[in-house]
Short mmCIF file of C-alpha atoms in Angstrom, two decimals:
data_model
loop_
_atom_site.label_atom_id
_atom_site.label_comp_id
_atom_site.label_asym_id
_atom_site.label_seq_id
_atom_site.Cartn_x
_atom_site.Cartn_y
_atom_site.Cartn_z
CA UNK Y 1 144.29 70.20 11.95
CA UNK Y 2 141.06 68.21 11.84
CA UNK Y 3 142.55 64.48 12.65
CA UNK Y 4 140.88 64.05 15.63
CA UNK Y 5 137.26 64.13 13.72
CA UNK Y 6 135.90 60.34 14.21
CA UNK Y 7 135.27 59.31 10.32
CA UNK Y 8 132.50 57.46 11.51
CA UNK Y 9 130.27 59.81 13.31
CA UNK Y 10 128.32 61.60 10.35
CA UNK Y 11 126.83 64.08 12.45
CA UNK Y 12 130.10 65.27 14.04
CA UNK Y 13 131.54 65.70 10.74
CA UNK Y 14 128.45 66.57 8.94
CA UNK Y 15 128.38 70.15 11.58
CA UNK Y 16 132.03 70.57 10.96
CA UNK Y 17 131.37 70.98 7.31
CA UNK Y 18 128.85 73.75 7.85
CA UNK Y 19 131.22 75.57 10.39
CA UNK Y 20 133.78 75.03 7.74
CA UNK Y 21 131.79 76.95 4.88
CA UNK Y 22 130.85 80.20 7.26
CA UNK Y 23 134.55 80.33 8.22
CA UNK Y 24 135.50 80.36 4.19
CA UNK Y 25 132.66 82.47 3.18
CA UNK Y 26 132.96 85.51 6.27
CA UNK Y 27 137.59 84.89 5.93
CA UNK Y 28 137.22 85.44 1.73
CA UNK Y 29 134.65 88.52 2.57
CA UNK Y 30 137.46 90.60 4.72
CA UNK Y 31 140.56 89.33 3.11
CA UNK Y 32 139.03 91.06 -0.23
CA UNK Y 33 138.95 94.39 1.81
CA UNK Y 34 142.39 93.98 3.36
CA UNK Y 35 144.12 92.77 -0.43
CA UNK Y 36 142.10 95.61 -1.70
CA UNK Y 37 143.21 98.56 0.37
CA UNK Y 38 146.76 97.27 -0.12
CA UNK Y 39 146.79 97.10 -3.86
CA UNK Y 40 145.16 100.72 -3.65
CA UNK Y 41 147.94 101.56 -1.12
CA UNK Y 42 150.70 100.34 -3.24
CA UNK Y 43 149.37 101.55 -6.47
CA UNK Y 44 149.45 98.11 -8.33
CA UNK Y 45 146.20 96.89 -9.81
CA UNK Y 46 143.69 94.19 -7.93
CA UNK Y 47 145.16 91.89 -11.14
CA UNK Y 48 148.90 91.62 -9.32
CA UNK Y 49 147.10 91.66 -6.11
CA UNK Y 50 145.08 88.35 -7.23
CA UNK Y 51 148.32 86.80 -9.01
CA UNK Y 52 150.31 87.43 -5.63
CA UNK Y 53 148.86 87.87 -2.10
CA UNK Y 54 145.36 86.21 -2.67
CA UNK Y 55 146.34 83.09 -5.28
CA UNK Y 56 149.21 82.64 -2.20
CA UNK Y 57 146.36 82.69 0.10
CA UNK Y 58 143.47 80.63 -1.25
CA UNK Y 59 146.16 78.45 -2.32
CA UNK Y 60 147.19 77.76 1.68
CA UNK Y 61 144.43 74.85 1.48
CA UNK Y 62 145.72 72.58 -1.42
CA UNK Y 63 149.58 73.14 -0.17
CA UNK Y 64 148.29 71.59 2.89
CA UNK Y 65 146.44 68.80 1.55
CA UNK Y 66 149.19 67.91 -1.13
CA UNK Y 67 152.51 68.20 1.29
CA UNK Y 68 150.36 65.90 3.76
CA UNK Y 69 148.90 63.18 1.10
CA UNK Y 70 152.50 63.00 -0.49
CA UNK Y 71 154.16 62.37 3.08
CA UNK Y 72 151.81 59.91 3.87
CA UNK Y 73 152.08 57.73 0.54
CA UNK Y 74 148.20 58.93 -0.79
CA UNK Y 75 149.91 59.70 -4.32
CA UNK Y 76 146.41 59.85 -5.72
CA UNK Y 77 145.33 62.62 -3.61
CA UNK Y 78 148.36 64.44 -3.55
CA UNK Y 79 147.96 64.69 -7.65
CA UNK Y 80 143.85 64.87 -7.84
CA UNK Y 81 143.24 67.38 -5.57
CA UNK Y 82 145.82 69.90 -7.82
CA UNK Y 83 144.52 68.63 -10.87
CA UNK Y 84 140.90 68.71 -9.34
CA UNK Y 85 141.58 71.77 -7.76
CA UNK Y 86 142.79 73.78 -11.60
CA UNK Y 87 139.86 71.99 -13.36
CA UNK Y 88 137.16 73.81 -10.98
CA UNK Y 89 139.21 77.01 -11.16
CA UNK Y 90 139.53 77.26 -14.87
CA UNK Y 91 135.77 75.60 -15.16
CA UNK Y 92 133.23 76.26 -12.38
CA UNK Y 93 134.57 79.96 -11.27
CA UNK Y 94 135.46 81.57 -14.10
CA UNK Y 95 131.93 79.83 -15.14
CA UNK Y 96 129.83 81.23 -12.44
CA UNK Y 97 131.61 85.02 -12.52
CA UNK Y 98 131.37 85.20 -16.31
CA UNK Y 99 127.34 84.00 -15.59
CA UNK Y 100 127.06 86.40 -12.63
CA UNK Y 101 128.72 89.44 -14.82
CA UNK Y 102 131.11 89.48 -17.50
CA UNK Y 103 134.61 89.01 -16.19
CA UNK Y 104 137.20 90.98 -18.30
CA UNK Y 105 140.42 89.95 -19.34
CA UNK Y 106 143.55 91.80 -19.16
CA UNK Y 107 145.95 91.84 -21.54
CA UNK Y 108 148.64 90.91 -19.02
CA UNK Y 109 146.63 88.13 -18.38
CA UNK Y 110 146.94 87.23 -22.00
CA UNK Y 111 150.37 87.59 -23.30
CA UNK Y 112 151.94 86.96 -19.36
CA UNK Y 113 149.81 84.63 -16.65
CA UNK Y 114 148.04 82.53 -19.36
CA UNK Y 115 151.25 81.34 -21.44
CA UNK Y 116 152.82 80.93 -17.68
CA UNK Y 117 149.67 78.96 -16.70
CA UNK Y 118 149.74 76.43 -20.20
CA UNK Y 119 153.39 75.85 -19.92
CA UNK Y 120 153.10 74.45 -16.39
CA UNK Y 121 150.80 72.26 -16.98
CA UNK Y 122 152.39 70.65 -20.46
CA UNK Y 123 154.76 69.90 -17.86
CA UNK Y 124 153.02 68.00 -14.94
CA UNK Y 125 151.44 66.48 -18.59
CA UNK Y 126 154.49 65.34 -19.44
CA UNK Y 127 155.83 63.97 -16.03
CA UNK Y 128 152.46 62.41 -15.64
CA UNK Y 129 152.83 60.43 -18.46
CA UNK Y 130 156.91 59.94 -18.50
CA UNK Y 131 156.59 56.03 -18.71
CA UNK Y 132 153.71 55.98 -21.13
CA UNK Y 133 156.05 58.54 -23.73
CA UNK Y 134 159.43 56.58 -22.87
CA UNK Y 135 159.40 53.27 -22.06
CA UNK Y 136 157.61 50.66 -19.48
CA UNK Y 137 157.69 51.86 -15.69
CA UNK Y 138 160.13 50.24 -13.29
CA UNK Y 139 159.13 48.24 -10.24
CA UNK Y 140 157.18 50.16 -7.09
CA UNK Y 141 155.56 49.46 -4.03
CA UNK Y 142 152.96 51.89 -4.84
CA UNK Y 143 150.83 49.62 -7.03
CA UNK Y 144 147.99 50.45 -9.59
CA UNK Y 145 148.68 51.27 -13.44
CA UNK Y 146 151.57 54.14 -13.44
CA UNK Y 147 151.22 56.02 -15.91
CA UNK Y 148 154.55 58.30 -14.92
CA UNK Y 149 155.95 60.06 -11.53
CA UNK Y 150 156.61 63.60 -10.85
CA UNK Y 151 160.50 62.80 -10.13
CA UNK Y 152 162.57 65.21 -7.96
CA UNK Y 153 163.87 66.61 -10.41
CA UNK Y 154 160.86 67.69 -12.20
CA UNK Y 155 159.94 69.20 -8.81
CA UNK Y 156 162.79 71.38 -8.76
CA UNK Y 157 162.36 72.97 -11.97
CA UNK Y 158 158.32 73.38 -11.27
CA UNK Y 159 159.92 75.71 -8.60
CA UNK Y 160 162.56 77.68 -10.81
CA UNK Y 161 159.53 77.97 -13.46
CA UNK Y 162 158.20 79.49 -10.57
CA UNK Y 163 160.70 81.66 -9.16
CA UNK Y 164 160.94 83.40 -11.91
CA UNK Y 165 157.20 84.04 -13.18
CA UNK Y 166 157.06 85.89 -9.73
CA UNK Y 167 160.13 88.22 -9.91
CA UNK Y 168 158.88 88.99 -13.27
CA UNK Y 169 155.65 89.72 -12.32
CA UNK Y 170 156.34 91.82 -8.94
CA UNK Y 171 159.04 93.74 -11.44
CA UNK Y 172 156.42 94.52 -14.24
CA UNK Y 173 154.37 95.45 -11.63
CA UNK Y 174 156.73 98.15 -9.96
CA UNK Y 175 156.98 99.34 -13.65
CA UNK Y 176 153.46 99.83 -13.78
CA UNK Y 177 152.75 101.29 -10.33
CA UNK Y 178 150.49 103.84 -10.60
CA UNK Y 179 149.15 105.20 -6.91
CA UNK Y 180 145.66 106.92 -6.86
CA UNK Y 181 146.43 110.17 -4.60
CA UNK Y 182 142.28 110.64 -3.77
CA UNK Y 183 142.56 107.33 -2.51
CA UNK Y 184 142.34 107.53 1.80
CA UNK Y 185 143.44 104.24 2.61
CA UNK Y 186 142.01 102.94 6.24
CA UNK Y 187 145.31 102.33 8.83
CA UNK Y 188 148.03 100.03 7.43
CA UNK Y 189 147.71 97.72 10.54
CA UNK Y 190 143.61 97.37 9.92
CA UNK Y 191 144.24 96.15 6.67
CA UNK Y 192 146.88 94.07 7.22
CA UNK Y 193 144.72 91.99 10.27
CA UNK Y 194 141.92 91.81 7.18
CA UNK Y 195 144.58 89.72 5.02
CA UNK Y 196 145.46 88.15 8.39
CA UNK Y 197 142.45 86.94 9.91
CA UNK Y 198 140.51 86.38 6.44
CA UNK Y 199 144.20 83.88 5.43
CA UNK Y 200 143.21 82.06 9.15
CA UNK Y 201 139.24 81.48 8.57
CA UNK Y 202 139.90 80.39 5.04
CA UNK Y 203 142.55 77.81 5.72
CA UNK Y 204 140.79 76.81 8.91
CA UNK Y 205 137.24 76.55 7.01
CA UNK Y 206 139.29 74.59 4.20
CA UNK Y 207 140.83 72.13 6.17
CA UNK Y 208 137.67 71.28 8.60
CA UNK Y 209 135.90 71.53 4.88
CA UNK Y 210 137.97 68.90 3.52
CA UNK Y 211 138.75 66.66 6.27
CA UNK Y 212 134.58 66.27 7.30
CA UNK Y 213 133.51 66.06 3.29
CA UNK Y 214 136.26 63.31 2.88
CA UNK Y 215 135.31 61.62 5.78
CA UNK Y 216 131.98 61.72 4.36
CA UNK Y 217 132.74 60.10 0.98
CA UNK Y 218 134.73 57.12 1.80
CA UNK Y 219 131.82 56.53 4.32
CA UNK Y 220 130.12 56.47 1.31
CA UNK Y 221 132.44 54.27 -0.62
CA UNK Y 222 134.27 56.85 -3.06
CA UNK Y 223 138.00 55.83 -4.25
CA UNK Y 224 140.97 57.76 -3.08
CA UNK Y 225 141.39 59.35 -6.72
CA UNK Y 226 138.13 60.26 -6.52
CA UNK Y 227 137.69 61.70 -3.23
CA UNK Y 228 140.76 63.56 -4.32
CA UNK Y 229 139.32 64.75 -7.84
CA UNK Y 230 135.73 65.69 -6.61
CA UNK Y 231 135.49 66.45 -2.71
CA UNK Y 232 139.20 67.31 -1.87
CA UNK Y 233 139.20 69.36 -4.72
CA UNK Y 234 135.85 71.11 -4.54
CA UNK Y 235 136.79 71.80 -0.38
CA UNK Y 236 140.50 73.18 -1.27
CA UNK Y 237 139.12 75.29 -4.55
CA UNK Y 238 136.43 76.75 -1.96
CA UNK Y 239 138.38 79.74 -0.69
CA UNK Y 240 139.03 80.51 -4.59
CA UNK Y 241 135.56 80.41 -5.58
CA UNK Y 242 133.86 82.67 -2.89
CA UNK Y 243 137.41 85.18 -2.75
CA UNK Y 244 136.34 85.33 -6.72
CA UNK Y 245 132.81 85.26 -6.42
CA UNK Y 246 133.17 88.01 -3.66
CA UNK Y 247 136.03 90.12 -5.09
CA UNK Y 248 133.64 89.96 -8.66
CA UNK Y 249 130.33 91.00 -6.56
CA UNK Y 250 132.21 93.95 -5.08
CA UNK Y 251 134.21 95.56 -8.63
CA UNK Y 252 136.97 93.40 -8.30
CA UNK Y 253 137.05 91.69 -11.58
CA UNK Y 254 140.66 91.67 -12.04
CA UNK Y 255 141.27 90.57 -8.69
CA UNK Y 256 139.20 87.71 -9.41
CA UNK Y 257 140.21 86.94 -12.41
CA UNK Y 258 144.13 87.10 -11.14
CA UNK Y 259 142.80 84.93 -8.19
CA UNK Y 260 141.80 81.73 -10.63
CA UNK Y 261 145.12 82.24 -12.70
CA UNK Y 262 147.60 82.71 -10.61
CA UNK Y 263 145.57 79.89 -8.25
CA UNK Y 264 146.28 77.53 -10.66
CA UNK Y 265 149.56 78.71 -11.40
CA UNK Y 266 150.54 78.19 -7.84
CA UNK Y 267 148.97 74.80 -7.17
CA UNK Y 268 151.29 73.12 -9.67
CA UNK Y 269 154.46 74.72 -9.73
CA UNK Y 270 154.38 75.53 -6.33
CA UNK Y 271 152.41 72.86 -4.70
CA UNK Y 272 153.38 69.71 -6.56
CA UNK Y 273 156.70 71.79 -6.72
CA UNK Y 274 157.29 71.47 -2.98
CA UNK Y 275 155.76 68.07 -2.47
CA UNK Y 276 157.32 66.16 -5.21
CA UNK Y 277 161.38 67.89 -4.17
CA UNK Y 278 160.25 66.32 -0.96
CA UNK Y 279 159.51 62.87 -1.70
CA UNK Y 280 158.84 61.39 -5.74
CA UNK Y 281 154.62 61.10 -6.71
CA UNK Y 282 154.03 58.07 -9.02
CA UNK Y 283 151.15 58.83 -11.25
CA UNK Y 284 147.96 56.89 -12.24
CA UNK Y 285 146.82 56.30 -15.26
CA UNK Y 286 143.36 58.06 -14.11
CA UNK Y 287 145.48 61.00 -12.48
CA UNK Y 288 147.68 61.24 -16.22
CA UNK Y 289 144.15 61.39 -17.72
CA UNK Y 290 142.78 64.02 -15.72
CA UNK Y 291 145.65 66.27 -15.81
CA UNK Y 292 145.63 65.91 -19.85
CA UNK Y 293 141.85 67.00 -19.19
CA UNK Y 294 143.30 69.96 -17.05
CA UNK Y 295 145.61 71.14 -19.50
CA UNK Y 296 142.97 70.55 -22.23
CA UNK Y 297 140.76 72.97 -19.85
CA UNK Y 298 143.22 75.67 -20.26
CA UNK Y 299 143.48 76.10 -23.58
CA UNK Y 300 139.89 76.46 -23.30
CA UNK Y 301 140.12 79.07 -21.11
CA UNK Y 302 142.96 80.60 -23.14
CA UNK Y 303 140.43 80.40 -26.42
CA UNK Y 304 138.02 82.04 -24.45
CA UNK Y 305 140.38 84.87 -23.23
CA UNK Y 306 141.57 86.13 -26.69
CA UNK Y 307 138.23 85.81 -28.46
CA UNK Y 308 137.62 89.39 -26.83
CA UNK Y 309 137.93 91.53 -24.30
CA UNK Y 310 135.45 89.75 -21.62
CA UNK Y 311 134.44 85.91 -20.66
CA UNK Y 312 130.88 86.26 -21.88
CA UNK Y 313 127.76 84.59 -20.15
CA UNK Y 314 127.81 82.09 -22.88
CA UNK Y 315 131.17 80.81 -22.75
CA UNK Y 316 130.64 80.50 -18.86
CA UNK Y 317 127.97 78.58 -19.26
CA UNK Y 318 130.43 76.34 -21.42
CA UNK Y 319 132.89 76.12 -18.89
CA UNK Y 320 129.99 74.71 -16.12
CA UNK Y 321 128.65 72.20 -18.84
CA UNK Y 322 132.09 71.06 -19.63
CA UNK Y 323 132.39 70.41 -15.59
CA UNK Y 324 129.68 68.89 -15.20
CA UNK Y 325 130.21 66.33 -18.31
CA UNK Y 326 134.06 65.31 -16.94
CA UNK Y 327 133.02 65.20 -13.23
CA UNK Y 328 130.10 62.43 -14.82
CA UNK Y 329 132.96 60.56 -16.66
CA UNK Y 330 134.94 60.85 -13.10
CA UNK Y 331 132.10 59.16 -11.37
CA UNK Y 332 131.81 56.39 -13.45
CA UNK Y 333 135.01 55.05 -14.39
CA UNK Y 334 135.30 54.41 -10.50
#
């Protein structure tokens, strides 16, 4: 969307990047209203809502950025930013909502999304590392040290995994639908132009977001994995952290909560789904590292969860100290 931004001119890109953030942060503010109203509408709780409509949505950004690195041969990228992208999620904004205000944790989220959420990635784990577990890698054009590939096949079941955590989800949701009859929903058409509109600014502030800030950093010398670790990550995980950070501010905490799960559900059996039935990924040795880190991350997360009812301030301070350690290791094994 953003190709025709000159990767030279710092100032061009530099005023695309702000533009970029007011378009995420106003498109996360009124998609929150419009998911809300319809979760209220339908009876479900914000929880679904966050697994379903707003993971899909905040999710737009990395789908982009993945499909288009993987079609282009920039394997690194195409990996990083989803393994960038679920480290942030899991680290930074479940952090900075448990530090704003104690997020609670549902026991859905528990026995259902976070077992979901583990099992994908012990699989990108295990296709990331396929030649390092069974034998020396064959001969490709893509160059570095391969550490595995995410093969087409792996792709496809990424996407059955998929498939069916959804039907199972939007079923045990109908089973649980409980409607609020005080509740006076604004017009059905209002709320769907909210979801609308705030999808549009939050892709659109995403893409000009990641485009400008990775123009930026190979101006400034960074490596592809890198770039694709750090800023593609941090620009595609945006409309995730200020949907959360928003949807916590205003009650929402399952909603946000729901948001980072499912999130992270979605960018790897979904995302890396799609892209790698498309066309095969080879994987780094840094990428196989990182997503062992990412996997690592979530059974953090998952510790966290069933120590009690709530991620406390402590443990999200934990979770930003643990991101800010790795993303120092990041910078200097470059």
């Amino acid at each position: 969307m953003f190709e025709w931004l000159d990767p030279n001119n710092m100032i061009i890109n530099l005023v695309v990047l702000v533009i970029g953030f007011v378009a995420l942060i106003k498109g996360a503010d009124i998609f929150v209203d419009g998911a809300s109203d319809i979760a209220a509408r339908l009876g479900v709780s914000g929880l679904v809502i966050g697994l379903t409509v707003v993971a899909m949505g905040t999710s737009a950004p990395e789908l982009s950025v993945s499909v288009s690195a993987a079609l282009s041969g920039s394997n690194a990228i195409a990996i990083s930013n989803v393994v960038g992208s679920n480290i942030f999620n899991a680290l930074i904004i479940l952090g900075v909502c448990a530090l704003m205000k104690p997020v609670p944790v549902m026991q859905d989220i528990k026995k259902r999304d976070f077992p979901v959420l583990l099992f994908a990635g012990l699989l990108l784990v295990f296709f990331s590392g396929f030649y390092i577990l069974f034998g020396p890698k064959p001969d490709m054009s893509a160059g570095g040290d391969i550490a595995g590939q995410l093969f087409r096949v792996g792709g496809i079941i990424f996407l059955l995994v998929f498939i069916g955590y959804m039907i199972y989800t939007v079923r045990d949701a109908k089973k649980k639908q409980q409607k609020d009859e005080s509740y006076e929903p604004q017009p059905l058409w209002k709320s769907v132009l909210f979801i609308l509109l705030g999808i549009a600014c939050i892709v659109v502030g995403g893409d000009g977001i990641v485009t400008s800030a990775k123009n930026l950093a190979i101006m400034w010398g960074m490596s592809e994995t890198l770039v694709g670790l750090t800023i593609v990550a941090f620009g595609t995980s945006l409309p995730e952290l200020v949907t959360s950070i928003v949807a916590s501010a205003k009650g929402q905490n399952d909603m946000a909560m729901g948001n980072v799960i499912g999130s992270n559900i979605f960018n790897i059996l979904l995302i890396l789904g799609v892209s790698s039935s498309i066309k095969p990924i080879p994987v780094t040795v840094d990428s196989f590292i990182d997503a062992t880190m990412m996997f690592g991350v979530s059974v953090i997360a998952y510790i966290f969860a069933c120590t009690g009812k709530k991620f406390s301030r402590i443990e999200g301070g934990i979770l930003v100290l643990v991101y800010a350690g790795y993303m120092t290791y990041a910078i200097l094994r470059q």
